[in-house]
Amino acid sequence: MWTWAAFILGPLVTLALAQAGLSWNNSQLRRLSQRTRNTKLAYNSIIDPHTTGLTEWTSWFNIDHPGGNGDYERLEAIRFYYRERVCARPVAMEVRTTDWVTAEDTGEVVHSSLDKGFWCINKEQPYGRICSNYHVRFQCPPVQAYWTDWGAWGPCSTSACNDVGIQARRRKCVSTQPLPALLTPSCPGPHTERRECSTAPCQASWGQWGLWSACSVTCGKGRRGRRRTCNRSSDKMQCPGRPVEVQKCGSTPCPVECQRSCPEGRPSEDCSHCVCEGRTLRGDVRSVTGVPVAGASVAEVAQPELIRARTDAEGRFRVPGTCSGPGTHVLISKDKFVPASVPILSNSTEELWVTVLLTSSEKPYIVKHPEDKVRYEGQRVTLCCKATGTPKPDKHYWYHNGTLLDQKIYKYDEGLTLRDLKLEQSGQYHCKVSSPTGSIKSSPAFLTVFAKEMPPCNSTPENHLVKLPLDCRQPGTESQFFNTGRCPQNKCPGSQDYDLRCRDASAFCCGVRKLEAVEINCGSYTLPVKVVRECGCQKCVEPKILVRGRVVAADNDEPLRFGHIFMGKDRIGITGYQGGFTIQVPTDTQRLVVNFADPTEKFIDTVKVFIFDKRGGAVYHDVKVMRKQAPVDINAGETNTIFLGEVKGEEPIGQLVIPPNSFHKSSGETYEGTVKASVTFFDPRNITIASATPGDLNFVGDEGDILPLRTYGMFSVDFRDEANQEMLGAGEVQVLLDTEHVKMQEHMTTMKLWSLNPSTGIWEEEGDFQATRTNSSGGNGRTKREERTFLIGNMEIRERRLFNLDVPENRRCYVKVRAYMSDKFLPAEQLEGVVISLINLEPKPGFSSNPRAWGRFDSVITGPNGACLPAFCDAQTPDAYTAYITAIMGGEELEAAPSTPKMNPNIIGVSQPYLDKLDYQRSDHDDPALKKTALRINLAKPNPNNLDETNGPIYPYQGLIACENAPVYANHFRFFRVEKDKYEYNVVPFQESDLTTWTGDYLSWWPNPQEFRACYIKVKIHGATEVMVRSRNLGGTHPQTRGQMYGIRDIRSTRDMNHPNISSACLEFKCSGMLFDQGSVDRSLITVVPQSNCRRIGTNGLLQEYLIKHPPVLQNNESHAFNMLAPVDPLGHNYGIYTVTDQNPRIAKEIAIGRCFDGTSDGFSREMKADEGVALTFSCPKRTVNRESLFQRLQTNPGQTLAQMAREMRESQGMQVRRGSAQVVAFPSEQQGRAQSRRVSTTSRRRPSTRTQSRQ
């Protein structure tokens, strides 16, 4: 009670004394402060004459958490949330963590200011730590009277130009206490402040020119004029120049007589051409396939702008009054075709006849992109850029860092040659190729120019920390990391024998020149390691680049068996019986376009643009293909309507309307009879077929940039004759799109019809759409006709058979995604080579969480810094676009960061409040039974004026570089592999995600960078708990490696869901085989040891027999381990050994692990089948503990427990005091020994225990 009284009365007494005008000295104030020290009042030694001399602490504030960039307790933000709880000018600040540790005792780098507050930044902390969670409070003087802030400066007292005057500003004295009437508060200092001011110098300038007057003549040459006004601030100023401007005008000549000379006939009335009376030019225009070309323009080559006629529906034209001669040519032109010029030859008749074949035009497409080059200053280099197209591209433009190079200076065409290189010529180069049909830009190439005296490869290695085994703690530091060093990953200038070729003869890279063997002291044992001591330039390791995968049906995963695989027009292979395929990618490939064709015609031909890893290795793709719709019979002589998007319970998206007599054979002859029509529609309302999207939904813009499309549906057409033998074409076919399905009104005017170029994977424009209201009957059995609005477009079905209803979309962003080895999300454990896919969704109106349709499908492969996926986004409406994101590695689906039961920004990787705006949800958010392998987000475009949205995970389209270079602590979305704890240690360090880091050494785990062989042994564990199992891998028979370590592998066993007390581990070991010199075979010495109280109870009989038949045979006298010389042969599941060879080490390991889990030699599973395909069996019983814990004893018998604790404390101090008959809880004798040993260890620092009585 007295404390509360002091708390309340202390300030009141002090304020009363201050108001009464009493004067207190410092000692009196100090005594008052001492008496009320428990009242949160403190003495402020800096005394303001207008304060009481006392200051008060605020409450504690904690408005931020250390996630994201760090912990920011900004004074401005605190005032925003707690407006009246912080004074305007605090005099002190106290900072503590939420665990009540002062900021200076945390050892963290922090910042503070009484003006700004307190902040701690994560990236400034040592050893990858993040900031603690801090809260702050402030010390404020309870001011009675204070000045407000100065107001704005008033206007200058003079308004004349170039003059000097006075301006003033004011402030107000405010009291915090009520004052009697007519009494104003007193504040030191003036109310008003004045300063000198000056006006702008006198100026005079001309205003805008007025409009030109009319020309003085109507034909011939004349004059016209215009005026302007002088704007001046003083009459003494004048504007330079004239107020009136006159120029010549009149470009229309006055009528003159026609001067055209016609050897035959006479000039036309407008004198534009010659007319030969009685002569008529007739012609027949067809495509190279024989199909008549309608609507083609006919003109003379000499006057191409003067259209004389157009072809009819049969491809024919007639031009009366045409003159002929040796120099007379007719020009035939039409969109999508190459213009053709043919001569008009005279004959004895009045009829002239020409036949013209038009070739379909093709837009330019880059087939040879410029390559990265490295040179020394003063050398020379050639960059090449080649393109195809019809007509052949005839214009080339080269750019350096986005600036066009002068063709007159550099004299370039397909190749750009730079001589006597300078340092400033380093940078990015790309070319643009143009033809009459369009333009396209190449991928950028980087030219690096080193100074002559500058070494391109730093001989001193960079720091590279490798993690040591869990039981390896280095004495002195207790660190689990060791610096093995690594060489920088950059290229070097190489041989200049072929320096002017498009591709250098050989590439040189910065690599390991010297390795040194070092032993790491782990306390109880030593661990060998190879450390990089010197780097230098050498020939680059060129691993194979592969794309692997499986082609299956989108509806039921039926494999595409023996399908044909095309790159361009060349067939490069076939799919396997299970739909599998492997494609070796040429090293100079920038865009991999592959066409899968089904010879049985069960599936439609599918064009895919694959992503691949340019650094080598294989990338796995699951390819979905659409099943071809069963054909329906239609009459070629009637108007036929085919609905697009027959989704049960919903209206069709559109329809195809085919006029009568529109079908024709390949010869051009009109087809009459029954047509078997098959139209397969890719309905965007069905998200399960999004991954079956052909191509990559991109088109080439007018400036040559590859730009994205947003689809409203695609369809593939297949028209055949009645015998189902010959493929038919169709003339003017109408495509109708129901506008009810276009939810974004701005898309109505930009909708276009596109067709897919199967050779390039690029969508090319076929035509526009026009809005029209028409009567239409719905699909799905509806017969009622109603008036609806459709977008109508026209097209011809010739060679191409796949079409698209798309709009170009300019609201684009990039999404940052990273993949990790585990749910610990450690920056050093990022996964590379993971295929991240993003499906753009459009929400159903009013239900932002329910996607209505998908609009785009994109995939990107992760690199060392994650991946940036293109996506559509919107700045005004956060949920205008949503997206599903998935991650696959080697056929394995990775899990997304969870969103339930609680949204944790530190786990998801995105800080608040941006996370709420994005509405992050994992696929099992509402239904735990669903898979956890996808995440859904709103694609809200970041607001550049909001600091919380400028750090990812969504970046504006112009911020691609910022997205690609974003630090690991910046906001990003996360995926992780679902696997047990594992550890891998290589004596010769190697990054499996970057094959170029391979080092040729006898102790390299992988001896060949072109081919990687993964070996696993299946170990079965009998026991109630999961156990860590280790393999120690040493050299066995090779003279260079015998007895030396290759590496260590640890893996925790995985529980079999069908057997409660059984688990198994798929443990990697070093395969036997040739080492890197390909000289002789080494049979690796393998030791398998469970890291628990285990004994071996079984060994696979076939494996034991194999080892006996292939000596030398190792003794296995120890029951807790198993030793063997690894088999050279690739044994199978019958032996419990699983071996897989691949060009990518991670894919080889993934396939081997999948087979090991499944217990078969050709299967794949992620659920452990512990009894299948086992090599070794261990029994690891759990040790029984019968003694109750202290907490349990306190609950069951608190009196006896406390008495026992008191007695033990006295005995440990040498005091033999016995009170009462308190009993000690009994436990077995084997547990007694352990308890006594623990007690001795804990009391050894005190006096020795004198108790000799054993427990009962």
Tab-separated table of N, CA, C and O in Angstrom, residues 458-528:
chain	number	residue	atom	x	y	z
A	458	ASN	N	42.976	-15.456	-59.587
A	458	ASN	CA	43.693	-15.184	-58.340
A	458	ASN	C	44.228	-16.495	-57.775
A	458	ASN	O	43.472	-17.438	-57.534
A	459	SER	N	45.540	-16.563	-57.575
A	459	SER	CA	46.149	-17.807	-57.109
A	459	SER	C	45.764	-18.131	-55.674
A	459	SER	O	45.858	-19.290	-55.253
A	460	THR	N	45.336	-17.144	-54.900
A	460	THR	CA	44.946	-17.383	-53.507
A	460	THR	C	43.501	-17.871	-53.461
A	460	THR	O	42.594	-17.193	-53.952
A	461	PRO	N	43.239	-19.039	-52.909
A	461	PRO	CA	41.867	-19.561	-52.888
A	461	PRO	C	40.939	-18.717	-52.032
A	461	PRO	O	41.363	-18.029	-51.110
A	462	GLU	N	39.668	-18.788	-52.370
A	462	GLU	CA	38.643	-18.152	-51.552
A	462	GLU	C	38.335	-19.054	-50.348
A	462	GLU	O	38.643	-20.245	-50.347
A	463	ASN	N	37.737	-18.463	-49.326
A	463	ASN	CA	37.316	-19.249	-48.170
A	463	ASN	C	36.129	-20.133	-48.546
A	463	ASN	O	35.200	-19.703	-49.236
A	464	HIS	N	36.178	-21.369	-48.095
A	464	HIS	CA	35.069	-22.299	-48.330
A	464	HIS	C	34.991	-23.235	-47.137
A	464	HIS	O	35.886	-24.047	-46.904
A	465	LEU	N	33.933	-23.099	-46.335
A	465	LEU	CA	33.782	-23.884	-45.118
A	465	LEU	C	32.999	-25.154	-45.423
A	465	LEU	O	31.935	-25.099	-46.054
A	466	VAL	N	33.552	-26.292	-44.981
A	466	VAL	CA	32.837	-27.559	-45.080
A	466	VAL	C	32.452	-27.992	-43.681
A	466	VAL	O	33.180	-27.761	-42.707
A	467	LYS	N	31.287	-28.616	-43.588
A	467	LYS	CA	30.791	-29.063	-42.296
A	467	LYS	C	31.410	-30.407	-41.946
A	467	LYS	O	31.465	-31.312	-42.773
A	468	LEU	N	31.887	-30.543	-40.701
A	468	LEU	CA	32.498	-31.773	-40.226
A	468	LEU	C	31.437	-32.677	-39.615
A	468	LEU	O	30.314	-32.239	-39.320
A	469	PRO	N	31.754	-33.962	-39.419
A	469	PRO	CA	30.777	-34.866	-38.780
A	469	PRO	C	30.363	-34.353	-37.408
A	469	PRO	O	31.078	-33.583	-36.753
A	470	LEU	N	29.186	-34.807	-36.967
A	470	LEU	CA	28.644	-34.323	-35.698
A	470	LEU	C	29.554	-34.645	-34.527
A	470	LEU	O	29.593	-33.899	-33.540
A	471	ASP	N	30.286	-35.778	-34.606
A	471	ASP	CA	31.139	-36.162	-33.492
A	471	ASP	C	32.547	-35.590	-33.610
A	471	ASP	O	33.436	-35.981	-32.861
A	472	CYS	N	32.746	-34.675	-34.558
A	472	CYS	CA	34.066	-34.065	-34.751
A	472	CYS	C	34.022	-32.625	-34.248
A	472	CYS	O	33.426	-31.758	-34.885
A	473	ARG	N	34.637	-32.400	-33.099
A	473	ARG	CA	34.735	-31.052	-32.531
A	473	ARG	C	36.205	-30.702	-32.406
A	473	ARG	O	36.958	-31.392	-31.716
A	474	GLN	N	36.632	-29.631	-33.068
A	474	GLN	CA	38.039	-29.268	-33.060
A	474	GLN	C	38.406	-28.668	-31.703
A	474	GLN	O	37.767	-27.718	-31.251
A	475	PRO	N	39.431	-29.240	-31.050
A	475	PRO	CA	39.827	-28.724	-29.723
A	475	PRO	C	40.212	-27.250	-29.810
A	475	PRO	O	40.823	-26.799	-30.776
A	476	GLY	N	39.828	-26.526	-28.793
A	476	GLY	CA	40.151	-25.096	-28.749
A	476	GLY	C	39.047	-24.229	-29.286
A	476	GLY	O	38.641	-23.260	-28.657
A	477	THR	N	38.521	-24.572	-30.455
A	477	THR	CA	37.468	-23.751	-31.073
A	477	THR	C	36.092	-24.389	-30.954
A	477	THR	O	35.086	-23.692	-31.056
A	478	GLU	N	36.047	-25.720	-30.779
A	478	GLU	CA	34.780	-26.456	-30.751
A	478	GLU	C	33.978	-26.246	-32.028
A	478	GLU	O	32.765	-26.433	-32.058
A	479	SER	N	34.654	-25.830	-33.107
A	479	SER	CA	33.969	-25.539	-34.361
A	479	SER	C	33.692	-26.831	-35.118
A	479	SER	O	34.474	-27.784	-35.070
A	480	GLN	N	32.565	-26.851	-35.825
A	480	GLN	CA	32.212	-27.986	-36.679
A	480	GLN	C	32.452	-27.672	-38.148
A	480	GLN	O	31.969	-28.397	-39.016
A	481	PHE	N	33.201	-26.625	-38.444
A	481	PHE	CA	33.470	-26.241	-39.823
A	481	PHE	C	34.974	-26.117	-40.024
A	481	PHE	O	35.717	-25.761	-39.109
A	482	PHE	N	35.401	-26.386	-41.268
A	482	PHE	CA	36.822	-26.306	-41.603
A	482	PHE	C	36.950	-25.659	-42.972
A	482	PHE	O	36.201	-25.970	-43.900
A	483	ASN	N	37.901	-24.732	-43.110
A	483	ASN	CA	38.096	-24.000	-44.358
A	483	ASN	C	38.984	-24.821	-45.291
A	483	ASN	O	40.183	-24.960	-45.064
A	484	THR	N	38.378	-25.364	-46.363
A	484	THR	CA	39.136	-26.139	-47.348
A	484	THR	C	39.546	-25.297	-48.553
A	484	THR	O	40.327	-25.755	-49.377
A	485	GLY	N	38.996	-24.071	-48.679
A	485	GLY	CA	39.334	-23.201	-49.800
A	485	GLY	C	38.688	-23.665	-51.095
A	485	GLY	O	38.331	-24.829	-51.260
A	486	ARG	N	38.533	-22.749	-52.012
A	486	ARG	CA	38.058	-23.077	-53.362
A	486	ARG	C	38.496	-21.983	-54.306
A	486	ARG	O	38.790	-20.860	-53.890
A	487	CYS	N	38.547	-22.316	-55.576
A	487	CYS	CA	38.992	-21.359	-56.588
A	487	CYS	C	37.804	-20.575	-57.118
A	487	CYS	O	36.695	-21.114	-57.234
A	488	PRO	N	38.000	-19.283	-57.457
A	488	PRO	CA	36.890	-18.492	-58.015
A	488	PRO	C	36.427	-19.080	-59.335
A	488	PRO	O	37.224	-19.598	-60.123
A	489	GLN	N	35.136	-19.006	-59.571
A	489	GLN	CA	34.558	-19.607	-60.770
A	489	GLN	C	34.479	-18.567	-61.884
A	489	GLN	O	33.427	-18.012	-62.159
A	490	ASN	N	35.607	-18.302	-62.501
A	490	ASN	CA	35.614	-17.393	-63.648
A	490	ASN	C	36.477	-17.990	-64.750
A	490	ASN	O	37.304	-18.869	-64.511
A	491	LYS	N	36.253	-17.493	-65.974
A	491	LYS	CA	36.986	-18.002	-67.121
A	491	LYS	C	38.258	-17.193	-67.349
A	491	LYS	O	38.376	-16.047	-66.905
A	492	CYS	N	39.192	-17.816	-68.085
A	492	CYS	CA	40.478	-17.188	-68.369
A	492	CYS	C	40.641	-17.067	-69.876
A	492	CYS	O	40.072	-17.849	-70.640
A	493	PRO	N	41.454	-16.093	-70.334
A	493	PRO	CA	41.805	-16.063	-71.760
A	493	PRO	C	42.600	-17.316	-72.114
A	493	PRO	O	43.492	-17.742	-71.379
A	494	GLY	N	42.252	-17.931	-73.237
A	494	GLY	CA	42.921	-19.162	-73.642
A	494	GLY	C	43.795	-18.970	-74.861
A	494	GLY	O	44.302	-17.875	-75.138
A	495	SER	N	43.963	-20.037	-75.601
A	495	SER	CA	44.785	-20.008	-76.812
A	495	SER	C	44.162	-19.093	-77.858
A	495	SER	O	42.947	-19.084	-78.059
A	496	GLN	N	44.992	-18.310	-78.539
A	496	GLN	CA	44.519	-17.343	-79.523
A	496	GLN	C	44.749	-17.812	-80.967
A	496	GLN	O	44.749	-17.013	-81.891
A	497	ASP	N	44.948	-19.132	-81.145
A	497	ASP	CA	45.186	-19.636	-82.500
A	497	ASP	C	43.956	-19.455	-83.370
A	497	ASP	O	44.066	-19.275	-84.584
A	498	TYR	N	42.775	-19.526	-82.762
A	498	TYR	CA	41.531	-19.392	-83.524
A	498	TYR	C	40.662	-18.323	-82.886
A	498	TYR	O	39.492	-18.531	-82.596
A	499	ASP	N	41.262	-17.141	-82.680
A	499	ASP	CA	40.573	-16.104	-81.915
A	499	ASP	C	39.441	-15.449	-82.679
A	499	ASP	O	38.618	-14.765	-82.085
A	500	LEU	N	39.390	-15.596	-83.999
A	500	LEU	CA	38.338	-14.953	-84.777
A	500	LEU	C	37.249	-15.929	-85.185
A	500	LEU	O	36.451	-15.636	-86.077
A	501	ARG	N	37.207	-17.077	-84.582
A	501	ARG	CA	36.109	-18.001	-84.819
A	501	ARG	C	34.922	-17.640	-83.920
A	501	ARG	O	35.077	-16.976	-82.892
A	502	CYS	N	33.745	-18.135	-84.338
A	502	CYS	CA	32.560	-17.872	-83.517
A	502	CYS	C	32.675	-18.528	-82.151
A	502	CYS	O	32.248	-17.974	-81.151
A	503	ARG	N	33.283	-19.702	-82.138
A	503	ARG	CA	33.459	-20.431	-80.876
A	503	ARG	C	34.942	-20.671	-80.657
A	503	ARG	O	35.640	-21.151	-81.556
A	504	ASP	N	35.434	-20.338	-79.467
A	504	ASP	CA	36.843	-20.561	-79.162
A	504	ASP	C	37.165	-22.044	-79.227
A	504	ASP	O	36.332	-22.905	-78.901
A	505	ALA	N	38.412	-22.352	-79.652
A	505	ALA	CA	38.814	-23.742	-79.810
A	505	ALA	C	38.707	-24.499	-78.494
A	505	ALA	O	38.276	-25.645	-78.455
A	506	SER	N	39.111	-23.898	-77.402
A	506	SER	CA	39.001	-24.528	-76.090
A	506	SER	C	38.834	-23.435	-75.046
A	506	SER	O	39.355	-22.329	-75.206
A	507	ALA	N	38.109	-23.777	-73.981
A	507	ALA	CA	37.845	-22.809	-72.916
A	507	ALA	C	38.766	-23.082	-71.741
A	507	ALA	O	39.092	-24.228	-71.433
A	508	PHE	N	39.193	-21.984	-71.100
A	508	PHE	CA	40.062	-22.088	-69.930
A	508	PHE	C	39.343	-21.454	-68.739
A	508	PHE	O	38.700	-20.410	-68.872
A	509	CYS	N	39.488	-22.131	-67.592
A	509	CYS	CA	38.812	-21.686	-66.378
A	509	CYS	C	39.800	-21.631	-65.225
A	509	CYS	O	40.859	-22.251	-65.262
A	510	CYS	N	39.402	-20.883	-64.210
A	510	CYS	CA	40.192	-20.822	-62.989
A	510	CYS	C	39.885	-22.077	-62.171
A	510	CYS	O	38.733	-22.319	-61.805
A	511	GLY	N	40.910	-22.903	-61.922
A	511	GLY	CA	40.708	-24.158	-61.233
A	511	GLY	C	41.824	-24.458	-60.253
A	511	GLY	O	42.748	-23.671	-60.044
A	512	VAL	N	41.731	-25.636	-59.651
A	512	VAL	CA	42.683	-26.038	-58.620
A	512	VAL	C	44.006	-26.422	-59.278
A	512	VAL	O	44.046	-27.278	-60.171
A	513	ARG	N	45.087	-25.795	-58.820
A	513	ARG	CA	46.422	-26.131	-59.302
A	513	ARG	C	47.190	-26.952	-58.272
A	513	ARG	O	48.025	-27.772	-58.630
A	514	LYS	N	46.900	-26.755	-56.979
A	514	LYS	CA	47.646	-27.478	-55.956
A	514	LYS	C	46.715	-27.808	-54.798
A	514	LYS	O	46.030	-26.952	-54.268
A	515	LEU	N	46.693	-29.116	-54.427
A	515	LEU	CA	45.958	-29.593	-53.271
A	515	LEU	C	46.948	-30.072	-52.212
A	515	LEU	O	47.995	-30.650	-52.550
A	516	GLU	N	46.608	-29.875	-50.951
A	516	GLU	CA	47.470	-30.318	-49.861
A	516	GLU	C	46.647	-31.163	-48.897
A	516	GLU	O	45.535	-30.792	-48.509
A	517	ALA	N	47.195	-32.332	-48.528
A	517	ALA	CA	46.520	-33.213	-47.585
A	517	ALA	C	46.725	-32.692	-46.163
A	517	ALA	O	47.857	-32.418	-45.742
A	518	VAL	N	45.639	-32.543	-45.416
A	518	VAL	CA	45.661	-32.028	-44.049
A	518	VAL	C	44.834	-32.967	-43.182
A	518	VAL	O	43.847	-33.544	-43.640
A	519	GLU	N	45.248	-33.129	-41.928
A	519	GLU	CA	44.481	-33.915	-40.975
A	519	GLU	C	43.833	-32.982	-39.954
A	519	GLU	O	44.496	-32.125	-39.376
A	520	ILE	N	42.527	-33.184	-39.761
A	520	ILE	CA	41.758	-32.372	-38.820
A	520	ILE	C	41.679	-33.120	-37.501
A	520	ILE	O	41.280	-34.297	-37.458
A	521	ASN	N	42.046	-32.442	-36.433
A	521	ASN	CA	41.979	-33.038	-35.111
A	521	ASN	C	40.550	-32.949	-34.594
A	521	ASN	O	40.036	-31.869	-34.312
A	522	CYS	N	39.896	-34.106	-34.486
A	522	CYS	CA	38.519	-34.147	-34.006
A	522	CYS	C	38.429	-34.545	-32.543
A	522	CYS	O	37.363	-34.933	-32.066
A	523	GLY	N	39.530	-34.476	-31.836
A	523	GLY	CA	39.517	-34.852	-30.432
A	523	GLY	C	39.839	-36.318	-30.249
A	523	GLY	O	40.970	-36.691	-29.926
A	524	SER	N	38.866	-37.184	-30.508
A	524	SER	CA	39.065	-38.624	-30.326
A	524	SER	C	39.644	-39.296	-31.561
A	524	SER	O	40.068	-40.444	-31.493
A	525	TYR	N	39.647	-38.618	-32.704
A	525	TYR	CA	40.214	-39.196	-33.920
A	525	TYR	C	40.606	-38.066	-34.851
A	525	TYR	O	40.309	-36.893	-34.612
A	526	THR	N	41.330	-38.400	-35.918
A	526	THR	CA	41.716	-37.406	-36.927
A	526	THR	C	40.960	-37.694	-38.209
A	526	THR	O	40.622	-38.840	-38.526
A	527	LEU	N	40.703	-36.628	-38.965
A	527	LEU	CA	39.925	-36.719	-40.200
A	527	LEU	C	40.745	-36.117	-41.334
A	527	LEU	O	41.145	-34.953	-41.266
A	528	PRO	N	41.032	-36.891	-42.388
A	528	PRO	CA	41.817	-36.340	-43.498
A	528	PRO	C	40.964	-35.450	-44.391
A	528	PRO	O	39.764	-35.655	-44.537
